[in-house]
Each structure stands twice: as C-alpha cells, then as structure tokens.
Amino acid sequence: MCGVKCITFALWINILSVITEKNDFILELTPPKPVIHVGSDLELTCRVNACPGNVTFMWTVLLDNSHSGRSKDEQIVSRLLIRNITVKHSISVVCKATCEGKPRQRTSAIQVFSFPQDPVLPKIKSLIANQTQKLSCTLYNVFPLNRIQIEWLRGDKILHVDQHETFFDDHVQNYSFVFNYTPSVLDLGKNISCKATLNMPEIGLYKTRNSNAEYGPGTISISSNNPSVKLGEHLEITCHADGNPKPTILWWKEETEPAQNKSQNEKLIINNASWSQAGWYRCDASNPVGRKQMRVKVIVLGPPKIPKIQLSHRGDPKEGENITILCSSDEGAVKLTLYRQSQSAASGAVNEPAVLLNIPSVQITDEGIYICEAKNDFGIKSCTINITVEAQQHEVKMPDLPVAILPAVGSVSLLTIAGLLIQYFRKKARINSSNITLS
Ligand SMILES: *[C@@H]1O[C@H](CO)[C@@H](O)[C@H](O)[C@H]1NC(C)=O
Ligand SMILES: *[C@@H]1O[C@H](CO)[C@@H](O)[C@H](O)[C@H]1NC(C)=O
Ligand SMILES: *[C@@H]1O[C@H](CO)[C@@H](O)[C@H](O)[C@H]1NC(C)=O
Ligand SMILES: *[C@@H]1O[C@H](CO)[C@@H](O)[C@H](O)[C@H]1NC(C)=O
Ligand SMILES: *[C@@H]1O[C@H](CO)[C@@H](O)[C@H](O)[C@H]1NC(C)=O
Ligand SMILES: *[C@@H]1O[C@H](CO)[C@@H](O)[C@H](O)[C@H]1NC(C)=O
Ligand SMILES: *[C@@H]1O[C@H](CO)[C@@H](O)[C@H](O)[C@H]1NC(C)=O
C-alpha cells in the first residue's frame, strides 16, 4: 500500500544501520500479518527489547484520522488499537521506535476480509422433476468478492460453479448468484446447497459457508393405489413425499369429525380390519415450506352387508297398478340379484348399485315373496319383501280399458330403468336391461 515510500524508507534504514555503529536493540511488531474480519478490533503491539535508555514510538497509518486508531505507550511497549476495522484498513501500518536516537521500524500488513454469514437462499415452493427452477444464492457484505467462489451442490456432487467476472473490489458488497436448476427424479428430496468459499492462500485464509435450499413437498406418492384388505387382516400403506427439510407424514381418516390421525411412523397401518376402517384416508406431507396431500380409498373385503329391498308403492298395490321393486346396496363390490321366491333370477352385474323389477300391471298372481340378494367372493346376504296385491272391485266399468288388461295378464317384464335409478342414486350408473318372464 505504501509502495515507493516504503521502499525508500527501508533502504534508508539499511543505509543507517550500516553507517551507525552496531545497534543492539530489537524491535518487534505483532501480529506481523493480521488477517481480520471487517467490524472487528485489532490491536498491534510494538515492543522494544534491549534498549539501555528511553524509547520513543511513532505509528504511521496511511489513513485519515478517523480510521487511524489510538496508541498507548508504556516505556518499551506501544499498542495501537484500531476499532471496527473496515475495508480501508487493508494497509501496512508502520511502527517506528527510537532508542537513544537510533531509529528502527517494523511493518504490519493488515488483510481485511468480510464473510459474515452463510449464503441466503429463498424458500422454494417445491421442486418438480424435469421442471426448471431458478435458484438464487445471496451473499451479504462480502469482501473481497473476487476471491469468493460459489458452487451449487446436490449432496457432495457439484451441479454448477459460478463463473463471475473479476470485480473491482474496494468495498463490502452483496452478491446474488442465480442458477437454473432442472432436477431429475433422483434429485428430489436430496440436499441442494449453495456453498461459498473465500480462498486467499497467500495470506492463509480459507473459509467456506454452506446453506441448504429449503423446499416444500413437490411430489407425493402412496405405495398402493387401490388398497384393499380382508376383514380381520392387516394392511400397511406408505406415503412418500420429497422436500427439504424432510416432510412430516401424517395419515388422517376422513369422514370422521374431526379427522383422526392414523399414522404410525409415517405409515397407515390397519390391523384386524373392520368395516368401520373402510373409507377415505388422506396422507398429509408437510414441512415448514409447504404441504401436499393425497387421498386413497381403503376397501375392506368381507361378506356383503344386507342389501335393501323397496317397493315403489306405499302400502299394498292394487290390481292393475304399475309397480317397481328395487333391490339396492351401497357397497361397491357386490353382485345384486332380485327374484321371486322359487323363480328365476334377475341379476345385475357386479358393482351395479341396484336392480329393478318393473311390473307394469300387477296381478294377484304376482303376489309373493321377492328376494334381494347381494353376493361377493366372501358370502351372500339377502332380504325379502312380501308383496300382496289388493283385488280390484269388478264393478268398475270395463269398456274403457279392454285392451290394456288383456295382453298384460300372466306376463311381466323385468327391466332396469335408468330414470328410477337416477332418483335413487346421484351418480350415473350404467344399467344393462335384463328381462325375465315370470309365469
Ligand atoms: C528518560 O526519561 C526520563 C523521564 O522521562 C528522564 O528523567 C531521563 O533522563 C531519560 N533518560 C535518558 C537517558 O534520556
Ligand atoms: C463500524 O463501521 C461501519 C462502517 O464505517 C459503521 O457503519 C458501523 O456503525 C461501525 N460499527 C461500530 C460498532 O462502530
Ligand atoms: C446488502 O443488502 C442489505 C440487505 O438487503 C442492505 O441493507 C445493504 O445495504 C446491502 N449492501 C450493499 C453494499 O448493497
Ligand atoms: C442435509 O443437510 C442437513 C444439514 O446440513 C443434514 O442434517 C442432513 O442429514 C442432510 N440430508 C441428506 C439427505 O444428506
Ligand atoms: C378383531 O376384531 C374383532 C372385532 O372387533 C374382534 O372380535 C377380534 O377379537 C379381533 N381380533 C384380534 C386378533 O384382535
Ligand atoms: C311404470 O312406471 C315406470 C316408472 O315409474 C315407468 O317408467 C313406466 O313407463 C311405467 N309403465 C307403464 C306401462 O306405465
Ligand atoms: C305375505 O303376506 C300375506 C298377507 O299379509 C300373508 O298372508 C302371507 O302369509 C305372507 N307370506 C309370508 C311368506 O310371510
């Protein structure tokens, strides 16, 4: 820093020592090469040994007064205290001591740096495989920036190195480094970090600082998409979500108020499955940055529940009336069959929520027990309805409807009717019409 002046001065000292008679006193300035962080305080000590007389000290700091510090002399020691070091203190400080008129001097070369905190990474909502995301890494109040290298890492693997230009460095500055990152599936959940290294080997300075990118869950998956468990058996479902920090996984049973936490070490475990454990579950993955959810329906397999049988009419139908018998179940995986006792069956396909029997003009001969049966691989359940038909009084004038009665006698069609179904069930159901003849 002091350049030509110092050189001339050093020369002058050498010449002096040659000219003057042998000089015994020793001058030490410590530390000779301080490496110091901006904002710290630095104390330089100048000490004279083996001086037979009085010593006088003088400090030379090539700075204006406000930066030069205070010195304190104690016979053979002088201390210079510089408070709150700034970048401007990257200079040489000279301590001159005179012992009985003989001068000596020592120089301390101060190296100032500033690397006060870890890189700052904004929180990332989520990382999705094959989607490019801008990641930024900011260094605050660093000096000298041209000696700082920034790397992006995944675990230990270097993803990208900052190639910044050589900056003109005479002040502490902020620096942001942006990296366009396209994670692969394997990267998700890993530590993505920004590492800054300040390396000044000539003064023995090497420091690194590291920060992990925090990101919310981006991808969530469940080990089984259509989980089912037999009554009394065991089911385990795992939920996985990436994110950093590692998301907390919680399983909730929906359709309960409030939803019940059902997780055991991130897994949904159903032991000794019962009917009440069937239904929708939700995996909730969250970390301080974000949250992601996924739902799954657990089916419990066992003998069907008792189905329902209903008549479209209130009370007993009258002869000639148009009636419909409905056989239904709110379970998914059953095959429904509706039939008249000791007669052939009308069946729906598996998974049809209902089967209908329509008798457009009911007759006394249609009376009897009708059976609605639900069947699956684990058993059969049924229910019945006893239909009695009220005879019409035959005084009623016939000529009006002679044709209507005749063709209907003895035969009814068995139909599944979309219109009625919609009335019973909101969801659309594909109904195959199946006809049988009752005789
Ligand atoms: C050293 O300093 C003291 C007091 O400051 C003085 O009395 C003494 O004469 C000085 N000695 C010499 C050799 O100059
Ligand atoms: C240190 O110096 C800086 C820059 O000159 C100033 O902003 C800061 O307030 C000083 N701190 C103290 C403790 O004096
Ligand atoms: C660095 O950023 C901080 C915070 O945003 C700001 O207060 C400061 O002035 C910035 N320093 C420089 C040198 O731009
Ligand atoms: C990610 O980094 C944190 C802290 O730096 C560490 O505790 C954690 O084990 C790392 N995780 C992985 C998957 O390496
Ligand atoms: C399974 O549950 C049923 C009904 O709740 C119970 O009767 C039975 O004892 C349970 N079995 C076991 C092994 O816990
Ligand atoms: C009987 O009623 C059902 C629905 O209630 C209707 O779809 C059907 O057309 C009716 N049949 C006759 C013959 O009126
Ligand atoms: C059906 O109901 C009728 C009239 O209520 C009754 O007489 C008949 O015994 C019942 N049939 C059965 C099988 O219960």
Tab-separated table of N, CA and C and ligand atoms in Angstrom, residues 139-141 171-174, ligand 3:
chain	number	residue	atom	x	y	z
A	139	LEU	N	-25.048	-13.637	-1.127
A	139	LEU	CA	-24.029	-13.416	-0.094
A	139	LEU	C	-24.121	-11.953	0.302
A	140	TYR	N	-24.203	-11.708	1.587
A	140	TYR	CA	-24.305	-10.334	2.069
A	140	TYR	C	-22.979	-9.882	2.648
A	141	ASN	N	-22.639	-8.647	2.303
A	141	ASN	CA	-21.488	-7.972	2.921
A	141	ASN	C	-20.206	-8.787	2.836
A	171	HIS	N	-14.897	-2.354	-1.679
A	171	HIS	CA	-15.891	-2.204	-0.622
A	171	HIS	C	-16.624	-3.523	-0.404
A	172	VAL	N	-17.247	-3.569	0.751
A	172	VAL	CA	-18.052	-4.730	1.103
A	172	VAL	C	-19.282	-4.715	0.211
A	173	GLN	N	-19.644	-5.855	-0.357
A	173	GLN	CA	-20.816	-5.838	-1.229
A	173	GLN	C	-21.677	-7.086	-1.108
A	174	ASN	N	-22.857	-6.971	-1.670
A	174	ASN	CA	-23.794	-8.098	-1.719
A	174	ASN	C	-23.688	-8.715	-3.102
B	3	LIG	C1	-26.799	-5.574	1.110
B	3	LIG	O1	-28.128	-5.962	1.404
B	3	LIG	C2	-28.595	-5.461	2.631
B	3	LIG	C3	-29.928	-6.081	2.904
B	3	LIG	O2	-30.748	-6.048	1.788
B	3	LIG	C4	-28.667	-3.957	2.546
B	3	LIG	O3	-29.132	-3.445	3.756
B	3	LIG	C5	-27.287	-3.421	2.254
B	3	LIG	O4	-27.337	-2.033	2.062
B	3	LIG	C6	-26.727	-4.069	1.007
B	3	LIG	N1	-25.341	-3.682	0.889
B	3	LIG	C7	-24.818	-3.269	-0.248
B	3	LIG	C8	-23.388	-2.954	-0.241
B	3	LIG	O5	-25.509	-3.161	-1.269
